[in-house]
mmCIF file with all atom_site columns, C-alpha atoms in Angstrom:
data_model
loop_
_atom_site.group_PDB
_atom_site.id
_atom_site.type_symbol
_atom_site.label_atom_id
_atom_site.label_alt_id
_atom_site.label_comp_id
_atom_site.label_asym_id
_atom_site.label_entity_id
_atom_site.label_seq_id
_atom_site.pdbx_PDB_ins_code
_atom_site.Cartn_x
_atom_site.Cartn_y
_atom_site.Cartn_z
_atom_site.occupancy
_atom_site.B_iso_or_equiv
_atom_site.pdbx_formal_charge
_atom_site.auth_seq_id
_atom_site.auth_comp_id
_atom_site.auth_asym_id
_atom_site.auth_atom_id
_atom_site.pdbx_PDB_model_num
ATOM 1   C CA . MET A 1 1   ? -2.579  -24.610 7.328   1.00 30.00 ? 1   MET A CA 1
ATOM 2   C CA . PRO A 1 2   ? -3.483  -25.972 3.879   1.00 32.00 ? 2   PRO A CA 1
ATOM 3   C CA . VAL A 1 3   ? -3.849  -23.552 0.993   1.00 32.00 ? 3   VAL A CA 1
ATOM 4   C CA . ARG A 1 4   ? -7.327  -23.629 -0.480  1.00 32.00 ? 4   ARG A CA 1
ATOM 5   C CA . ASN A 1 5   ? -8.646  -22.212 -3.718  1.00 35.00 ? 5   ASN A CA 1
ATOM 6   C CA . LYS A 1 6   ? -10.803 -19.096 -3.677  1.00 37.00 ? 6   LYS A CA 1
ATOM 7   C CA . THR A 1 7   ? -14.337 -19.504 -4.905  1.00 37.00 ? 7   THR A CA 1
ATOM 8   C CA . ASP A 1 8   ? -16.104 -16.740 -6.809  1.00 37.00 ? 8   ASP A CA 1
ATOM 9   C CA . ASN A 1 9   ? -18.454 -16.010 -3.910  1.00 36.00 ? 9   ASN A CA 1
ATOM 10  C CA . GLU A 1 10  ? -15.736 -15.944 -1.224  1.00 38.00 ? 10  GLU A CA 1
ATOM 11  C CA . PRO A 1 11  ? -15.184 -12.382 0.036   1.00 38.00 ? 11  PRO A CA 1
ATOM 12  C CA . ASP A 1 12  ? -11.739 -10.810 0.074   1.00 41.00 ? 12  ASP A CA 1
ATOM 13  C CA . LYS A 1 13  ? -10.874 -10.521 3.774   1.00 44.00 ? 13  LYS A CA 1
ATOM 14  C CA . ALA A 1 14  ? -9.860  -6.936  4.591   1.00 46.00 ? 14  ALA A CA 1
ATOM 15  C CA . GLY A 1 15  ? -10.019 -6.158  0.868   1.00 48.00 ? 15  GLY A CA 1
ATOM 16  C CA . TYR A 1 16  ? -6.634  -7.733  0.220   1.00 64.00 ? 16  TYR A CA 1
ATOM 17  C CA . GLY A 1 17  ? -5.728  -10.274 -2.373  1.00 74.00 ? 17  GLY A CA 1
ATOM 18  C CA . PRO A 1 18  ? -6.851  -13.763 -1.445  1.00 87.00 ? 18  PRO A CA 1
ATOM 19  C CA . SER A 1 19  ? -3.528  -15.309 -2.529  1.00 92.00 ? 19  SER A CA 1
ATOM 20  C CA . LEU A 1 20  ? -1.640  -13.084 -0.097  1.00 94.00 ? 20  LEU A CA 1
ATOM 21  C CA . LEU A 1 21  ? -3.953  -13.994 2.760   1.00 93.00 ? 21  LEU A CA 1
ATOM 22  C CA . ARG A 1 22  ? -3.768  -17.714 1.955   1.00 93.00 ? 22  ARG A CA 1
ATOM 23  C CA . THR A 1 23  ? 0.017   -17.491 1.927   1.00 95.00 ? 23  THR A CA 1
ATOM 24  C CA . LEU A 1 24  ? 0.125   -15.589 5.217   1.00 95.00 ? 24  LEU A CA 1
ATOM 25  C CA . GLY A 1 25  ? -2.401  -18.097 6.598   1.00 94.00 ? 25  GLY A CA 1
ATOM 26  C CA . ARG A 1 26  ? 0.266   -20.796 6.472   1.00 95.00 ? 26  ARG A CA 1
ATOM 27  C CA . SER A 1 27  ? 1.376   -19.201 9.732   1.00 96.00 ? 27  SER A CA 1
ATOM 28  C CA . PRO A 1 28  ? -1.556  -18.157 11.940  1.00 95.00 ? 28  PRO A CA 1
ATOM 29  C CA . ALA A 1 29  ? 0.809   -15.813 13.792  1.00 97.00 ? 29  ALA A CA 1
ATOM 30  C CA . ALA A 1 30  ? 1.886   -14.117 10.544  1.00 96.00 ? 30  ALA A CA 1
ATOM 31  C CA . LEU A 1 31  ? -1.710  -13.678 9.388   1.00 95.00 ? 31  LEU A CA 1
ATOM 32  C CA . ALA A 1 32  ? -2.833  -12.374 12.791  1.00 96.00 ? 32  ALA A CA 1
ATOM 33  C CA . GLY A 1 33  ? 0.089   -9.954  12.950  1.00 96.00 ? 33  GLY A CA 1
ATOM 34  C CA . TYR A 1 34  ? -0.485  -8.650  9.445   1.00 95.00 ? 34  TYR A CA 1
ATOM 35  C CA . LEU A 1 35  ? -4.234  -8.208  9.892   1.00 95.00 ? 35  LEU A CA 1
ATOM 36  C CA . GLY A 1 36  ? -3.758  -6.754  13.373  1.00 96.00 ? 36  GLY A CA 1
ATOM 37  C CA . LEU A 1 37  ? -1.448  -4.047  12.049  1.00 96.00 ? 37  LEU A CA 1
ATOM 38  C CA . HIS A 1 38  ? -3.826  -3.415  9.138   1.00 95.00 ? 38  HIS A CA 1
ATOM 39  C CA . GLN A 1 39  ? -6.826  -3.061  11.445  1.00 95.00 ? 39  GLN A CA 1
ATOM 40  C CA . GLY A 1 40  ? -4.941  -0.952  13.984  1.00 96.00 ? 40  GLY A CA 1
ATOM 41  C CA . LEU A 1 41  ? -3.744  1.500   11.341  1.00 96.00 ? 41  LEU A CA 1
ATOM 42  C CA . ALA A 1 42  ? -7.244  1.718   9.832   1.00 94.00 ? 42  ALA A CA 1
ATOM 43  C CA . GLY A 1 43  ? -8.254  3.495   13.043  1.00 95.00 ? 43  GLY A CA 1
ATOM 44  C CA . GLY A 1 44  ? -5.516  6.102   12.684  1.00 96.00 ? 44  GLY A CA 1
ATOM 45  C CA . ARG A 1 45  ? -5.538  9.660   11.366  1.00 96.00 ? 45  ARG A CA 1
ATOM 46  C CA . LEU A 1 46  ? -4.970  8.837   7.703   1.00 97.00 ? 46  LEU A CA 1
ATOM 47  C CA . THR A 1 47  ? -8.082  8.573   5.557   1.00 96.00 ? 47  THR A CA 1
ATOM 48  C CA . THR A 1 48  ? -8.890  5.531   3.451   1.00 96.00 ? 48  THR A CA 1
ATOM 49  C CA . ALA A 1 49  ? -7.881  7.441   0.318   1.00 96.00 ? 49  ALA A CA 1
ATOM 50  C CA . GLU A 1 50  ? -4.577  8.497   1.894   1.00 97.00 ? 50  GLU A CA 1
ATOM 51  C CA . ARG A 1 51  ? -3.831  4.912   2.921   1.00 97.00 ? 51  ARG A CA 1
ATOM 52  C CA . CYS A 1 52  ? -4.564  3.795   -0.646  1.00 96.00 ? 52  CYS A CA 1
ATOM 53  C CA . LEU A 1 53  ? -2.235  6.434   -2.058  1.00 97.00 ? 53  LEU A CA 1
ATOM 54  C CA . ILE A 1 54  ? 0.568   5.208   0.192   1.00 97.00 ? 54  ILE A CA 1
ATOM 55  C CA . GLY A 1 55  ? -0.164  1.611   -0.841  1.00 97.00 ? 55  GLY A CA 1
ATOM 56  C CA . LEU A 1 56  ? 0.066   2.563   -4.504  1.00 96.00 ? 56  LEU A CA 1
ATOM 57  C CA . MET A 1 57  ? 3.371   4.359   -4.004  1.00 96.00 ? 57  MET A CA 1
ATOM 58  C CA . VAL A 1 58  ? 4.874   1.438   -2.091  1.00 96.00 ? 58  VAL A CA 1
ATOM 59  C CA . ALA A 1 59  ? 3.643   -1.084  -4.654  1.00 95.00 ? 59  ALA A CA 1
ATOM 60  C CA . GLN A 1 60  ? 5.082   0.981   -7.502  1.00 95.00 ? 60  GLN A CA 1
ATOM 61  C CA . ARG A 1 61  ? 8.449   1.607   -5.837  1.00 94.00 ? 61  ARG A CA 1
ATOM 62  C CA . SER A 1 62  ? 8.807   -1.994  -4.648  1.00 92.00 ? 62  SER A CA 1
ATOM 63  C CA . GLY A 1 63  ? 8.194   -3.335  -8.144  1.00 91.00 ? 63  GLY A CA 1
ATOM 64  C CA . SER A 1 64  ? 5.528   -5.824  -7.105  1.00 92.00 ? 64  SER A CA 1
ATOM 65  C CA . PRO A 1 65  ? 3.033   -6.443  -9.931  1.00 94.00 ? 65  PRO A CA 1
ATOM 66  C CA . TYR A 1 66  ? 0.903   -8.493  -7.538  1.00 94.00 ? 66  TYR A CA 1
ATOM 67  C CA . TRP A 1 67  ? 0.727   -5.798  -4.874  1.00 94.00 ? 67  TRP A CA 1
ATOM 68  C CA . LEU A 1 68  ? 0.184   -3.073  -7.469  1.00 94.00 ? 68  LEU A CA 1
ATOM 69  C CA . SER A 1 69  ? -2.842  -4.942  -8.832  1.00 94.00 ? 69  SER A CA 1
ATOM 70  C CA . VAL A 1 70  ? -4.258  -5.317  -5.302  1.00 95.00 ? 70  VAL A CA 1
ATOM 71  C CA . GLN A 1 71  ? -3.627  -1.666  -4.450  1.00 95.00 ? 71  GLN A CA 1
ATOM 72  C CA . GLY A 1 72  ? -5.221  -0.531  -7.713  1.00 94.00 ? 72  GLY A CA 1
ATOM 73  C CA . ARG A 1 73  ? -8.356  -2.492  -6.862  1.00 93.00 ? 73  ARG A CA 1
ATOM 74  C CA . LEU A 1 74  ? -8.436  -1.110  -3.307  1.00 94.00 ? 74  LEU A CA 1
ATOM 75  C CA . ALA A 1 75  ? -7.971  2.435   -4.593  1.00 95.00 ? 75  ALA A CA 1
ATOM 76  C CA . GLU A 1 76  ? -10.854 2.030   -7.053  1.00 94.00 ? 76  GLU A CA 1
ATOM 77  C CA . LYS A 1 77  ? -13.053 0.668   -4.241  1.00 93.00 ? 77  LYS A CA 1
ATOM 78  C CA . ALA A 1 78  ? -12.095 3.743   -2.185  1.00 94.00 ? 78  ALA A CA 1
ATOM 79  C CA . GLY A 1 79  ? -13.321 6.024   -4.979  1.00 95.00 ? 79  GLY A CA 1
ATOM 80  C CA . LEU A 1 80  ? -10.051 7.044   -6.617  1.00 96.00 ? 80  LEU A CA 1
ATOM 81  C CA . THR A 1 81  ? -10.230 7.523   -10.364 1.00 95.00 ? 81  THR A CA 1
ATOM 82  C CA . LYS A 1 82  ? -7.909  5.792   -12.815 1.00 94.00 ? 82  LYS A CA 1
ATOM 83  C CA . ASP A 1 83  ? -6.137  9.130   -13.352 1.00 94.00 ? 83  ASP A CA 1
ATOM 84  C CA . GLU A 1 84  ? -5.654  9.615   -9.585  1.00 96.00 ? 84  GLU A CA 1
ATOM 85  C CA . ILE A 1 85  ? -4.297  6.069   -9.297  1.00 96.00 ? 85  ILE A CA 1
ATOM 86  C CA . SER A 1 86  ? -1.801  6.610   -12.134 1.00 94.00 ? 86  SER A CA 1
ATOM 87  C CA . ALA A 1 87  ? -0.767  9.975   -10.708 1.00 95.00 ? 87  ALA A CA 1
ATOM 88  C CA . ALA A 1 88  ? -0.189  8.490   -7.249  1.00 95.00 ? 88  ALA A CA 1
ATOM 89  C CA . ARG A 1 89  ? 2.113   5.859   -8.728  1.00 93.00 ? 89  ARG A CA 1
ATOM 90  C CA . GLU A 1 90  ? 4.221   8.763   -10.041 1.00 92.00 ? 90  GLU A CA 1
ATOM 91  C CA . GLY A 1 91  ? 4.091   10.676  -6.744  1.00 92.00 ? 91  GLY A CA 1
ATOM 92  C CA . CYS A 1 92  ? 1.408   13.204  -7.689  1.00 92.00 ? 92  CYS A CA 1
ATOM 93  C CA . ALA A 1 93  ? -1.911  13.865  -5.979  1.00 94.00 ? 93  ALA A CA 1
ATOM 94  C CA . ASP A 1 94  ? -4.792  16.324  -5.808  1.00 92.00 ? 94  ASP A CA 1
ATOM 95  C CA . THR A 1 95  ? -3.791  18.029  -2.563  1.00 93.00 ? 95  THR A CA 1
ATOM 96  C CA . ASP A 1 96  ? -0.528  19.202  -1.043  1.00 92.00 ? 96  ASP A CA 1
ATOM 97  C CA . ARG A 1 97  ? -1.107  16.902  1.948   1.00 95.00 ? 97  ARG A CA 1
ATOM 98  C CA . GLN A 1 98  ? -1.536  13.869  -0.294  1.00 95.00 ? 98  GLN A CA 1
ATOM 99  C CA . THR A 1 99  ? 1.562   14.802  -2.288  1.00 95.00 ? 99  THR A CA 1
ATOM 100 C CA . ASP A 1 100 ? 3.544   15.118  0.960   1.00 95.00 ? 100 ASP A CA 1
ATOM 101 C CA . LEU A 1 101 ? 2.329   11.679  2.076   1.00 96.00 ? 101 LEU A CA 1
ATOM 102 C CA . LEU A 1 102 ? 3.411   10.200  -1.269  1.00 96.00 ? 102 LEU A CA 1
ATOM 103 C CA . PHE A 1 103 ? 6.778   11.962  -1.062  1.00 95.00 ? 103 PHE A CA 1
ATOM 104 C CA . LEU A 1 104 ? 7.396   10.559  2.413   1.00 96.00 ? 104 LEU A CA 1
ATOM 105 C CA . ALA A 1 105 ? 6.290   7.037   1.463   1.00 96.00 ? 105 ALA A CA 1
ATOM 106 C CA . GLY A 1 106 ? 8.435   7.073   -1.669  1.00 95.00 ? 106 GLY A CA 1
ATOM 107 C CA . LYS A 1 107 ? 11.495  8.258   0.274   1.00 94.00 ? 107 LYS A CA 1
ATOM 108 C CA . LEU A 1 108 ? 11.014  5.503   2.851   1.00 95.00 ? 108 LEU A CA 1
ATOM 109 C CA . VAL A 1 109 ? 10.932  2.802   0.169   1.00 94.00 ? 109 VAL A CA 1
ATOM 110 C CA . ILE A 1 110 ? 13.810  4.157   -1.899  1.00 91.00 ? 110 ILE A CA 1
ATOM 111 C CA . ASN A 1 111 ? 16.018  4.845   1.143   1.00 88.00 ? 111 ASN A CA 1
ATOM 112 C CA . ARG A 1 112 ? 15.088  1.577   2.913   1.00 86.00 ? 112 ARG A CA 1
ATOM 113 C CA . GLY A 1 113 ? 13.487  3.337   5.853   1.00 81.00 ? 113 GLY A CA 1
ATOM 114 C CA . GLU A 1 114 ? 16.009  6.106   6.323   1.00 81.00 ? 114 GLU A CA 1
ATOM 115 C CA . LEU A 1 115 ? 14.817  9.694   6.196   1.00 85.00 ? 115 LEU A CA 1
ATOM 116 C CA . ALA A 1 116 ? 17.056  12.723  5.973   1.00 86.00 ? 116 ALA A CA 1
ATOM 117 C CA . GLU A 1 117 ? 16.404  15.429  8.523   1.00 91.00 ? 117 GLU A CA 1
ATOM 118 C CA . ALA A 1 118 ? 15.712  17.794  5.613   1.00 91.00 ? 118 ALA A CA 1
ATOM 119 C CA . ASP A 1 119 ? 12.926  15.490  4.375   1.00 89.00 ? 119 ASP A CA 1
ATOM 120 C CA . LEU A 1 120 ? 11.331  15.359  7.819   1.00 91.00 ? 120 LEU A CA 1
ATOM 121 C CA . THR A 1 121 ? 11.620  19.122  8.185   1.00 91.00 ? 121 THR A CA 1
ATOM 122 C CA . ALA A 1 122 ? 10.014  19.644  4.781   1.00 90.00 ? 122 ALA A CA 1
ATOM 123 C CA . VAL A 1 123 ? 6.981   17.458  5.474   1.00 91.00 ? 123 VAL A CA 1
ATOM 124 C CA . ARG A 1 124 ? 6.553   18.953  8.954   1.00 93.00 ? 124 ARG A CA 1
ATOM 125 C CA . GLN A 1 125 ? 6.654   22.466  7.497   1.00 90.00 ? 125 GLN A CA 1
ATOM 126 C CA . ALA A 1 126 ? 4.084   21.332  4.933   1.00 88.00 ? 126 ALA A CA 1
ATOM 127 C CA . GLY A 1 127 ? 1.748   20.385  7.777   1.00 92.00 ? 127 GLY A CA 1
ATOM 128 C CA . LEU A 1 128 ? 2.292   16.701  8.512   1.00 95.00 ? 128 LEU A CA 1
ATOM 129 C CA . SER A 1 129 ? 2.309   15.993  12.229  1.00 96.00 ? 129 SER A CA 1
ATOM 130 C CA . ASP A 1 130 ? 4.561   13.511  13.978  1.00 95.00 ? 130 ASP A CA 1
ATOM 131 C CA . THR A 1 131 ? 1.486   11.275  14.255  1.00 97.00 ? 131 THR A CA 1
ATOM 132 C CA . ASP A 1 132 ? 0.981   11.445  10.481  1.00 97.00 ? 132 ASP A CA 1
ATOM 133 C CA . ILE A 1 133 ? 4.661   10.695  9.862   1.00 96.00 ? 133 ILE A CA 1
ATOM 134 C CA . THR A 1 134 ? 4.616   7.724   12.240  1.00 96.00 ? 134 THR A CA 1
ATOM 135 C CA . GLU A 1 135 ? 1.515   6.300   10.576  1.00 97.00 ? 135 GLU A CA 1
ATOM 136 C CA . VAL A 1 136 ? 3.048   6.707   7.114   1.00 97.00 ? 136 VAL A CA 1
ATOM 137 C CA . ILE A 1 137 ? 6.127   4.797   8.291   1.00 97.00 ? 137 ILE A CA 1
ATOM 138 C CA . LEU A 1 138 ? 3.946   1.932   9.575   1.00 97.00 ? 138 LEU A CA 1
ATOM 139 C CA . HIS A 1 139 ? 1.786   1.894   6.422   1.00 97.00 ? 139 HIS A CA 1
ATOM 140 C CA . VAL A 1 140 ? 4.933   1.656   4.328   1.00 97.00 ? 140 VAL A CA 1
ATOM 141 C CA . GLY A 1 141 ? 6.094   -1.260  6.472   1.00 97.00 ? 141 GLY A CA 1
ATOM 142 C CA . LEU A 1 142 ? 2.734   -3.024  6.122   1.00 97.00 ? 142 LEU A CA 1
ATOM 143 C CA . ASN A 1 143 ? 2.739   -2.575  2.352   1.00 97.00 ? 143 ASN A CA 1
ATOM 144 C CA . LEU A 1 144 ? 6.374   -3.616  1.990   1.00 96.00 ? 144 LEU A CA 1
ATOM 145 C CA . THR A 1 145 ? 5.543   -6.770  3.927   1.00 96.00 ? 145 THR A CA 1
ATOM 146 C CA . ALA A 1 146 ? 2.786   -7.617  1.468   1.00 96.00 ? 146 ALA A CA 1
ATOM 147 C CA . ALA A 1 147 ? 5.026   -6.840  -1.504  1.00 95.00 ? 147 ALA A CA 1
ATOM 148 C CA . ALA A 1 148 ? 7.840   -8.995  -0.082  1.00 95.00 ? 148 ALA A CA 1
ATOM 149 C CA . VAL A 1 149 ? 5.499   -11.922 0.560   1.00 96.00 ? 149 VAL A CA 1
ATOM 150 C CA . SER A 1 150 ? 4.108   -11.630 -2.959  1.00 94.00 ? 150 SER A CA 1
ATOM 151 C CA . HIS A 1 151 ? 7.641   -11.614 -4.423  1.00 92.00 ? 151 HIS A CA 1
ATOM 152 C CA . ALA A 1 152 ? 8.934   -14.479 -2.274  1.00 94.00 ? 152 ALA A CA 1
ATOM 153 C CA . ALA A 1 153 ? 5.873   -16.666 -2.839  1.00 94.00 ? 153 ALA A CA 1
ATOM 154 C CA . GLY A 1 154 ? 5.689   -15.861 -6.562  1.00 94.00 ? 154 GLY A CA 1
ATOM 155 C CA . LEU A 1 155 ? 2.002   -15.011 -6.230  1.00 93.00 ? 155 LEU A CA 1
ATOM 156 C CA . GLU A 1 156 ? -0.044  -14.854 -9.401  1.00 89.00 ? 156 GLU A CA 1
ATOM 157 C CA . LEU A 1 157 ? -2.342  -11.867 -9.799  1.00 89.00 ? 157 LEU A CA 1
ATOM 158 C CA . ASP A 1 158 ? -5.744  -12.075 -8.147  1.00 86.00 ? 158 ASP A CA 1
ATOM 159 C CA . PHE A 1 159 ? -6.942  -8.978  -10.020 1.00 87.00 ? 159 PHE A CA 1
ATOM 160 C CA . PRO A 1 160 ? -6.180  -7.434  -13.420 1.00 83.00 ? 160 PRO A CA 1
ATOM 161 C CA . PRO A 1 161 ? -2.645  -6.071  -13.769 1.00 88.00 ? 161 PRO A CA 1
ATOM 162 C CA . ALA A 1 162 ? -2.005  -2.386  -13.299 1.00 90.00 ? 162 ALA A CA 1
ATOM 163 C CA . PRO A 1 163 ? -1.627  -0.531  -16.590 1.00 83.00 ? 163 PRO A CA 1
ATOM 164 C CA . PRO A 1 164 ? 1.886   0.536   -17.490 1.00 81.00 ? 164 PRO A CA 1
ATOM 165 C CA . LEU A 1 165 ? 2.835   4.110   -16.745 1.00 76.00 ? 165 LEU A CA 1
ATOM 166 C CA . PRO A 1 166 ? 3.649   6.337   -19.719 1.00 67.00 ? 166 PRO A CA 1
ATOM 167 C CA . ALA A 1 167 ? 7.332   6.379   -20.652 1.00 56.00 ? 167 ALA A CA 1
ATOM 168 C CA . PHE A 1 168 ? 9.298   9.470   -19.734 1.00 46.00 ? 168 PHE A CA 1
#
């Protein structure tokens, strides 16, 4: 499938960066699989804001400037403030549930999918169900896929870059 340039009036399919979708579109199966997982998870238990928080955490931990710019735009569209977006990138959120989701997503990225039993016990005791945990795992996988494609393809930013986080 040929890569075509985005025009200013062309909508962003599924709210994702057009460069990512054009790159995935080189393989109709890859694009269909990616969008199918995205659409399937959108009907899950996690709210739009929670899915955005996970996306921000994965983008931050994976070191993908492209995916971080896309996730920042999606989070703004979902109603998150700039402060909430910055906080999520550092693992902080407004509610305990959101913080637990960020903790779990961050652990999955850092530990390459492995979770210690103590981590699972902690998030279960905090109120996350097995359904929530399973959906977080799949959202992390979806976001890591996008980050990996953006890295491998050397995608240029479709949206403004995410601001740097304050130094520790």
